[in-house]
XYZ file of C-alpha atoms in Angstrom:
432
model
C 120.812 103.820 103.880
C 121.732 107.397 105.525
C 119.139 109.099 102.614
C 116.131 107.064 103.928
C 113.887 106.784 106.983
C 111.276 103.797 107.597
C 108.399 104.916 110.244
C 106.067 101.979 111.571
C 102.443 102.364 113.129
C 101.481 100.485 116.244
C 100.077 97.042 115.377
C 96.378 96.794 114.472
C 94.423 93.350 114.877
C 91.805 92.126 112.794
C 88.855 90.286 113.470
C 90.158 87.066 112.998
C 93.004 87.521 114.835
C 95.410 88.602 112.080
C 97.895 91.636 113.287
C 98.705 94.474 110.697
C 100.856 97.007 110.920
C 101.605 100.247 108.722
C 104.796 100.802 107.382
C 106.006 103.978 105.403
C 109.251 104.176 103.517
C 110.931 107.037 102.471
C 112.946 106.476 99.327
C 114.876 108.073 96.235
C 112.692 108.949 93.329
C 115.289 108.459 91.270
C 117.620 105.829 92.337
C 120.394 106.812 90.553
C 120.510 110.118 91.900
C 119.984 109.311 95.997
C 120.352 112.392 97.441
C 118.192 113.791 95.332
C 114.025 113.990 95.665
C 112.964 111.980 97.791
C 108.689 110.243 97.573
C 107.035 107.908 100.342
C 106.684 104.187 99.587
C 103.327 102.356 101.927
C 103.389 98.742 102.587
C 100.677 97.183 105.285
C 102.514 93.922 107.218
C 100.292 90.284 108.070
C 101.008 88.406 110.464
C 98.960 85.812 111.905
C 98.830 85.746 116.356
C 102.377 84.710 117.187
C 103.799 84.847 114.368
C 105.231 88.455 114.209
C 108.962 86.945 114.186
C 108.664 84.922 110.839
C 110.216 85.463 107.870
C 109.029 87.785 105.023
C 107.101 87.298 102.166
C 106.397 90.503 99.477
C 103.406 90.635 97.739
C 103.933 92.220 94.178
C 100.779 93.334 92.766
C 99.093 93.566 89.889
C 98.676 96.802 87.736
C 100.964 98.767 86.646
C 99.640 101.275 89.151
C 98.070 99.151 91.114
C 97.962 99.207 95.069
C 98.775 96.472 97.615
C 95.344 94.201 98.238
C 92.937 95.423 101.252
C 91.877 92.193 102.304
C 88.404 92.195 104.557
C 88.992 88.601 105.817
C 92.092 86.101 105.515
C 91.613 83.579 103.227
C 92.879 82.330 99.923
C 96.535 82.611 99.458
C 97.437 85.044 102.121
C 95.886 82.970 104.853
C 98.349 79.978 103.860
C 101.250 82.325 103.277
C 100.289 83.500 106.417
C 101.141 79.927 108.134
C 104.809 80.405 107.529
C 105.540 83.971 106.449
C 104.810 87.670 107.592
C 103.536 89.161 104.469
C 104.188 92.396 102.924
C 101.626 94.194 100.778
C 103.044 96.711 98.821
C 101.674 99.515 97.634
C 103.781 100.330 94.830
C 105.348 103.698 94.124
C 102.675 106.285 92.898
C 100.020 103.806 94.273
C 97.709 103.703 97.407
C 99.208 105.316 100.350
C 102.522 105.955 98.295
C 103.052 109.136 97.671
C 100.607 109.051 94.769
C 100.383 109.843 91.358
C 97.137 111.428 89.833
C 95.583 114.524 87.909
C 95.817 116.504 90.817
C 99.831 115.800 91.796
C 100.915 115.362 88.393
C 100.071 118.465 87.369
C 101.848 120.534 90.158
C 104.803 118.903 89.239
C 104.879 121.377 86.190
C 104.896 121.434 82.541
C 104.194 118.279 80.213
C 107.674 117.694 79.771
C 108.613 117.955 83.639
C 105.269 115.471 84.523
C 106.533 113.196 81.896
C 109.949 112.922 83.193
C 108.429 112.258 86.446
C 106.536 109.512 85.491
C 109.484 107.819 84.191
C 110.635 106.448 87.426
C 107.454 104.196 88.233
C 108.570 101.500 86.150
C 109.641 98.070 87.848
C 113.413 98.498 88.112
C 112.190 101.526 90.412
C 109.756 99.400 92.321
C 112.422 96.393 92.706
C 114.966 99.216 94.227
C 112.134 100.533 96.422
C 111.799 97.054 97.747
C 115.536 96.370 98.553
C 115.520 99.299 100.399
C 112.390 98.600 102.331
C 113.882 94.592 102.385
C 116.888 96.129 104.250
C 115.236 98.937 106.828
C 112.724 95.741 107.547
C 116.593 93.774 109.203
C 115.532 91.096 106.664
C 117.772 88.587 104.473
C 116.722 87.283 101.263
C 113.112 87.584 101.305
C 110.151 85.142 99.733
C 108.176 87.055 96.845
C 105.591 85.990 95.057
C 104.103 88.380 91.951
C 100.769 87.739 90.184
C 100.520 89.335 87.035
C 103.083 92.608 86.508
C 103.908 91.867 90.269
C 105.457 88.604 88.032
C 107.071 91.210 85.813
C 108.796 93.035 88.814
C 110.169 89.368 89.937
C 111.740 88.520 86.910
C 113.370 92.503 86.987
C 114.227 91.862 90.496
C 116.195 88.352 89.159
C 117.571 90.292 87.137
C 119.353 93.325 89.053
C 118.865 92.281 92.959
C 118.922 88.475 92.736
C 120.964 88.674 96.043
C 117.241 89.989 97.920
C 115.621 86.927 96.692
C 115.830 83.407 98.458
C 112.767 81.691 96.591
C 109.797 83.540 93.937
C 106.461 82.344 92.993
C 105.076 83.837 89.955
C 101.440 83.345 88.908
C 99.845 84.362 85.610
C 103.053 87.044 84.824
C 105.684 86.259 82.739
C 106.429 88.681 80.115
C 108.278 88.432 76.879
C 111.887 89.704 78.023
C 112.456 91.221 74.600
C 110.719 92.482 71.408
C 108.681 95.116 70.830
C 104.866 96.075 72.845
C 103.151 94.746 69.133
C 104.072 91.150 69.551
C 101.959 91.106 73.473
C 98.866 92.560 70.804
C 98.783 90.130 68.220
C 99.008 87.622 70.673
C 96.167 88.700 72.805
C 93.411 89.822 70.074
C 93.889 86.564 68.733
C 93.461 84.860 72.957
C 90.125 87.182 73.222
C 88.920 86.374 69.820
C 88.548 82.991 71.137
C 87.519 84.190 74.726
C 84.929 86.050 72.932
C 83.550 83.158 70.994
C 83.380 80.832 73.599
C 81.381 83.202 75.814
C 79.172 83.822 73.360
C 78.701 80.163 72.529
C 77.824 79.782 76.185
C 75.449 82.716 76.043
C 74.229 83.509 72.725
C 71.681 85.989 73.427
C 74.526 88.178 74.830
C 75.997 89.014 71.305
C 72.009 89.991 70.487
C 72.133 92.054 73.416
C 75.508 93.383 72.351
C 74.701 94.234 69.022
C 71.878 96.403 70.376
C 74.035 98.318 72.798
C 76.212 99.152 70.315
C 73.615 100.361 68.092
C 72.160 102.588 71.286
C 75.830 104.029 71.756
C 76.153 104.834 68.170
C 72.415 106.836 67.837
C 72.108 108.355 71.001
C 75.357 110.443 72.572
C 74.913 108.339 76.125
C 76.825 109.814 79.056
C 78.345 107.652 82.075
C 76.958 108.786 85.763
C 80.753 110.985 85.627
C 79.121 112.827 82.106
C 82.097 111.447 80.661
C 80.705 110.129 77.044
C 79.832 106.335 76.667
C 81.305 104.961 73.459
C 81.495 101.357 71.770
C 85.244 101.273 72.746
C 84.636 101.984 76.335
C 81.506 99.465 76.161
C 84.058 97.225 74.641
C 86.269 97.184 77.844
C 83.529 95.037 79.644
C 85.785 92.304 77.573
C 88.328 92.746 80.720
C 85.454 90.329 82.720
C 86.261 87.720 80.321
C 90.075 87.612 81.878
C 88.562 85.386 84.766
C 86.691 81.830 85.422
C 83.742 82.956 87.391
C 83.619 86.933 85.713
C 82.302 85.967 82.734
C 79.148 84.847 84.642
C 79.073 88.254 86.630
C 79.234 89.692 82.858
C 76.462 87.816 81.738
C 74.697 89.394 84.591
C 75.373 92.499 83.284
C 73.829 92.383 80.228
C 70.922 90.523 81.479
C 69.998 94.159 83.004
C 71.071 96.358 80.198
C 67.671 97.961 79.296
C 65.348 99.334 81.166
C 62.433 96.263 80.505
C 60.356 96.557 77.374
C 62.636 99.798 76.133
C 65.550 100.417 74.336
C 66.749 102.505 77.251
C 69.794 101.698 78.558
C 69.719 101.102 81.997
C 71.710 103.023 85.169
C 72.649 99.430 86.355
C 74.628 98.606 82.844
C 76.118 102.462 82.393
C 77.698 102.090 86.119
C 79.471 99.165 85.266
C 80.812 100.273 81.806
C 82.164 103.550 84.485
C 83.440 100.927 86.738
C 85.191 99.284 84.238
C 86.876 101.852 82.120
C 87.630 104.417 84.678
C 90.821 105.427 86.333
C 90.557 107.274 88.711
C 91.533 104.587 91.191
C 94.406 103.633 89.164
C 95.814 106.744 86.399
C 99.320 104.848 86.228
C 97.282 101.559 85.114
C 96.766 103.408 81.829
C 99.570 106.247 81.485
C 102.315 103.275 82.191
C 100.520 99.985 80.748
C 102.595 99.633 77.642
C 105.739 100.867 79.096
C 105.972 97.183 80.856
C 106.856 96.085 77.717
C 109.168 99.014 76.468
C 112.857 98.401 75.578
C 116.559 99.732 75.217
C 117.197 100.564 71.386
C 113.387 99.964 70.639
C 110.899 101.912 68.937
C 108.437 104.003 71.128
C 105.739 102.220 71.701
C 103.326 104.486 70.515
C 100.228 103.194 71.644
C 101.069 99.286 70.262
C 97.116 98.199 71.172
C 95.438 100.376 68.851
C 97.918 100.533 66.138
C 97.907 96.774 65.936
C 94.100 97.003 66.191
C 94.107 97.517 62.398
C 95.192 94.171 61.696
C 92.302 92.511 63.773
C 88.896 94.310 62.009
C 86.369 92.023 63.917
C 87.733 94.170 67.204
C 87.797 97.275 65.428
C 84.202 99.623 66.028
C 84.821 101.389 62.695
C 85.422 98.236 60.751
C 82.741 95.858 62.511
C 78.809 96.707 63.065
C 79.460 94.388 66.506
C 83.047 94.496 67.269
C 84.466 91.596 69.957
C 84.925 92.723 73.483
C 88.507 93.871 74.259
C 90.909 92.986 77.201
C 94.159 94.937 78.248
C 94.584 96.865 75.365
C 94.793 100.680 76.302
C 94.258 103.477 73.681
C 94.872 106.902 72.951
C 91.096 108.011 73.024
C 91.579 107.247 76.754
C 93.102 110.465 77.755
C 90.060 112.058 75.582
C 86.809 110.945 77.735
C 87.928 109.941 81.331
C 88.203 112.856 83.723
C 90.831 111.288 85.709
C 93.214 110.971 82.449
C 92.414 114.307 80.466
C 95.044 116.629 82.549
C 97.300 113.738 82.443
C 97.148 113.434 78.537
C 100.190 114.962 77.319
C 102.339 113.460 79.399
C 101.290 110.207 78.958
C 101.763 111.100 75.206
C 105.356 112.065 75.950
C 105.223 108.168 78.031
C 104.009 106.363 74.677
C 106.737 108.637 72.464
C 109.414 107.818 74.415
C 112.589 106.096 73.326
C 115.068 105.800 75.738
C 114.159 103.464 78.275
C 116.391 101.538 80.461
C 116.464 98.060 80.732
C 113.746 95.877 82.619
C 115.917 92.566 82.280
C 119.377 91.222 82.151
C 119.265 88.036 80.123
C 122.205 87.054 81.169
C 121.980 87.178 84.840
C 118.328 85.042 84.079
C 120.214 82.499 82.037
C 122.661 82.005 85.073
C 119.718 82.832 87.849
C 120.073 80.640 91.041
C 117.143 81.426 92.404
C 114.679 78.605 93.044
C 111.302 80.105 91.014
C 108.003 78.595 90.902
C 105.584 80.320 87.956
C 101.972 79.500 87.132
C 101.565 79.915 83.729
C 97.224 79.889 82.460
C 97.207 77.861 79.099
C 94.299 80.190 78.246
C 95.328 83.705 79.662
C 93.834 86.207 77.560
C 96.363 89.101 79.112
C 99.647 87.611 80.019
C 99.702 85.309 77.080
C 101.088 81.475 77.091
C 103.083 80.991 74.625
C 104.727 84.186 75.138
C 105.418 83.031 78.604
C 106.651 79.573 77.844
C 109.143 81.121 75.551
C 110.484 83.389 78.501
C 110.546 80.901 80.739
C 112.871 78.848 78.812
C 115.777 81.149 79.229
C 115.781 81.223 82.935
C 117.571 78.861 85.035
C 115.952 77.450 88.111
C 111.966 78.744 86.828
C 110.137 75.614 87.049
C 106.586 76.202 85.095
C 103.248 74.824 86.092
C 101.317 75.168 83.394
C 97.451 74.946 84.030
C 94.341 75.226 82.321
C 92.448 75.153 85.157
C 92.017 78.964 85.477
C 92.290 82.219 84.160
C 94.269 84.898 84.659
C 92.569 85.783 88.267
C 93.415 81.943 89.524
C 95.038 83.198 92.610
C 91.923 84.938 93.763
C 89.711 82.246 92.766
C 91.746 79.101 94.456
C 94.470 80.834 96.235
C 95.511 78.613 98.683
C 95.811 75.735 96.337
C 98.027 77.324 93.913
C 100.256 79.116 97.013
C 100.465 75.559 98.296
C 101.499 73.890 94.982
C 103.683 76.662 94.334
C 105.537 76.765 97.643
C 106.107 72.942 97.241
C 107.224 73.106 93.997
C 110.218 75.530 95.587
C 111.306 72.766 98.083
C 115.228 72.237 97.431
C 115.489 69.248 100.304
């Protein structure tokens, strides 16, 4: 621990009572080489009044590249955790308040080839040894954790080489095929949003009308998004990512509702900013420079942008194949790096990322058939992004992972009935 250095703020209290505090971390950037570089991991600490002595719980996030949740209020999962636990919100490294990764600091880091090196240490087994250090600085023992989505990636990595930092994991909506190649996540989630797609439509059929007529504005008129970046039927495609959730697929009904200006064929302001919302990264770069990189493998192939290249097998999601192509989910392409601001001075690197063959390994499938430590994982029959079957399969070959397998949500469950599922979760983990 002599190569790192943990600095806390003074504590903070929110409205309701709940004390935070700031924590900054600084760690190796590569782990295997400690005395080496060294970057600054963030992580914000809840803990309800009098309860600033309990034990631990880490939040893993979603992403990749995805920072530790700002909540306004309590409620939901936290404020149950928050009964029992401290809780740990991690920004992850390259996220947030970490030192962060972006056009700006990428690019000072050098040429292509040096950024791309870089950005090889942001993968999980990086975050799980960024979190046994912080785990240790903090004085605690084995620590609670509980990951939704890639945060349930990062457990299974963290059963894998750190089981000793774990006492008990919850999991909800992320577990990941632990081996194979990106292509097999792709065919199985075209084929989830295929039937996402039709049953929103079924629900509101004058959408796909409304659809169909976008598309046709996008293809005749050269529209720009309020950055001047240019508005495509792929990016207008990536509104699909609302249909990942039980309640979003109303708020994207509301969007097309207001798509043209009344009586025109004008596409409104109101619809262009939320195709910007949606497909830009400028909040989150590492979201798409690292996204298939969750899934890449020792002795496998690069995976060479896996979405769009298995895109040819699915034509009704392909624009230059279908007149009104299905809405997409968390499928990331090459054309990416072409339009959005935030991405175009990270492009070659994150072609270097998608070229890359030599990645270390994410899991040990041995240690997770021999894993002792109690794990409760919510798996969504219907996920369209972290798919079921996929899951079940992975689940199977790790001891002690009890599944709950629900239908009752989508993949954003935890945010839409929080405290139910922490509750369920937490009891399924009870060993007396």
């Amino acid at each position: 621990m002599g190569t790192t250095a943990h600095k806390s703020g003074a504590v903070a209290w929110m409205h309701d009572g709940t004390g935070i505090k700031d924590h900054y971390f600084v760690v190796p950037l590569d782990h295997g080489a400690p005395r080496g570089e060294k970057i600054t991991v963030y992580a914000r600490e809840y803990f309800a009044a009098g309860g600033e002595d309990k034990p631990w719980l880490l939040y893993l996030q979603g992403g990749p590249g995805g920072k530790g949740s700002r909540p306004a209020r309590v409620s939901g999962w936290l404020g149950e955790a928050l009964k029992q636990y401290r809780v740990l919100m991690l920004d992850q490294r390259g996220t947030g308040l970490s030192t962060p990764v972006n056009r700006h600091t990428l690019v000072e880091r050098g040429a292509p080839t040096a950024q791309a090196q870089y950005l090889r240490h942001f993968r999980a087994p990086d975050i799980v040894a960024d979190a046994e250090i912080i785990r240790h600085l903090l004085g605690s023992g084995p620590w609670v954790t509980l990951g939704q989505s890639f945060g349930g990636f990062c457990t299974l990595t963290y059963l894998s080489f750190a089981p000793e930092g774990l006492s008990k994991a919850m999991i909800t909506g992320g577990i990941p095929p632990l081996e194979g190649p990106a292509d097999q996540v792709y065919h199985a989630t075209y084929q989830r949003m295929r039937a996402r797609n039709r049953e929103y439509f079924k629900r509101y059929p004058r959408d796909l009308e409304t659809l169909s007529a976008i598309y046709r504005i996008v293809r005749r008129d050269g529209l720009l998004l309020p950055d001047g970046s240019p508005l495509t039927v792929g990016r207008v495609q990536s509104l699909g990512m609302y249909l990942g959730g039980n309640t979003r697929i109303d708020a994207l009904h509301y969007i097309f509702e207001e798509a043209f200006l009344p009586g025109t064929d004008i596409l409104s302001d109101a619809f262009l900013g939320a195709v910007y919302n949606q497909v830009s990264r400028a909040a989150n770069p590492l979201y798409l420079v690292l996204h298939e990189s969750i899934y890449a493998q020792p002795g496998a192939q690069p995976t060479a942008w896996a979405a769009q290249r298995v895109l040819e097998d699915y034509p009704d999601f392909n624009p230059t194949k279908s007149d009104t192509p299905m809405l997409i989910g968390e499928m990331c392409f090459d054309w990416y790096t072409e339009l959005d601001p935030a991405l175009i001075p990270m492009a070659e690197a994150t072609e270097m990322i998608a070229s890359y063959d030599n990645w270390g390994k994410l899991y040990d499938l041995e240690q997770l058939a021999n894993n002792t430590v109690p794990v409760a994982a919510l798996v969504y029959t219907d996920d369209v992004f972290v798919e079921r079957n996929l899951s079940l399969a992975s689940a199977a070959k790790i001891a002690n992972l009890h599944v709950w397998d629900s239908d009752a949500w989508h993949h954003d469950g935890i945010g839409e009935a929080g405290a139910e599922i922490f509750e369920r979760l937490h009891r399924m983990l009870r060993t007396d």
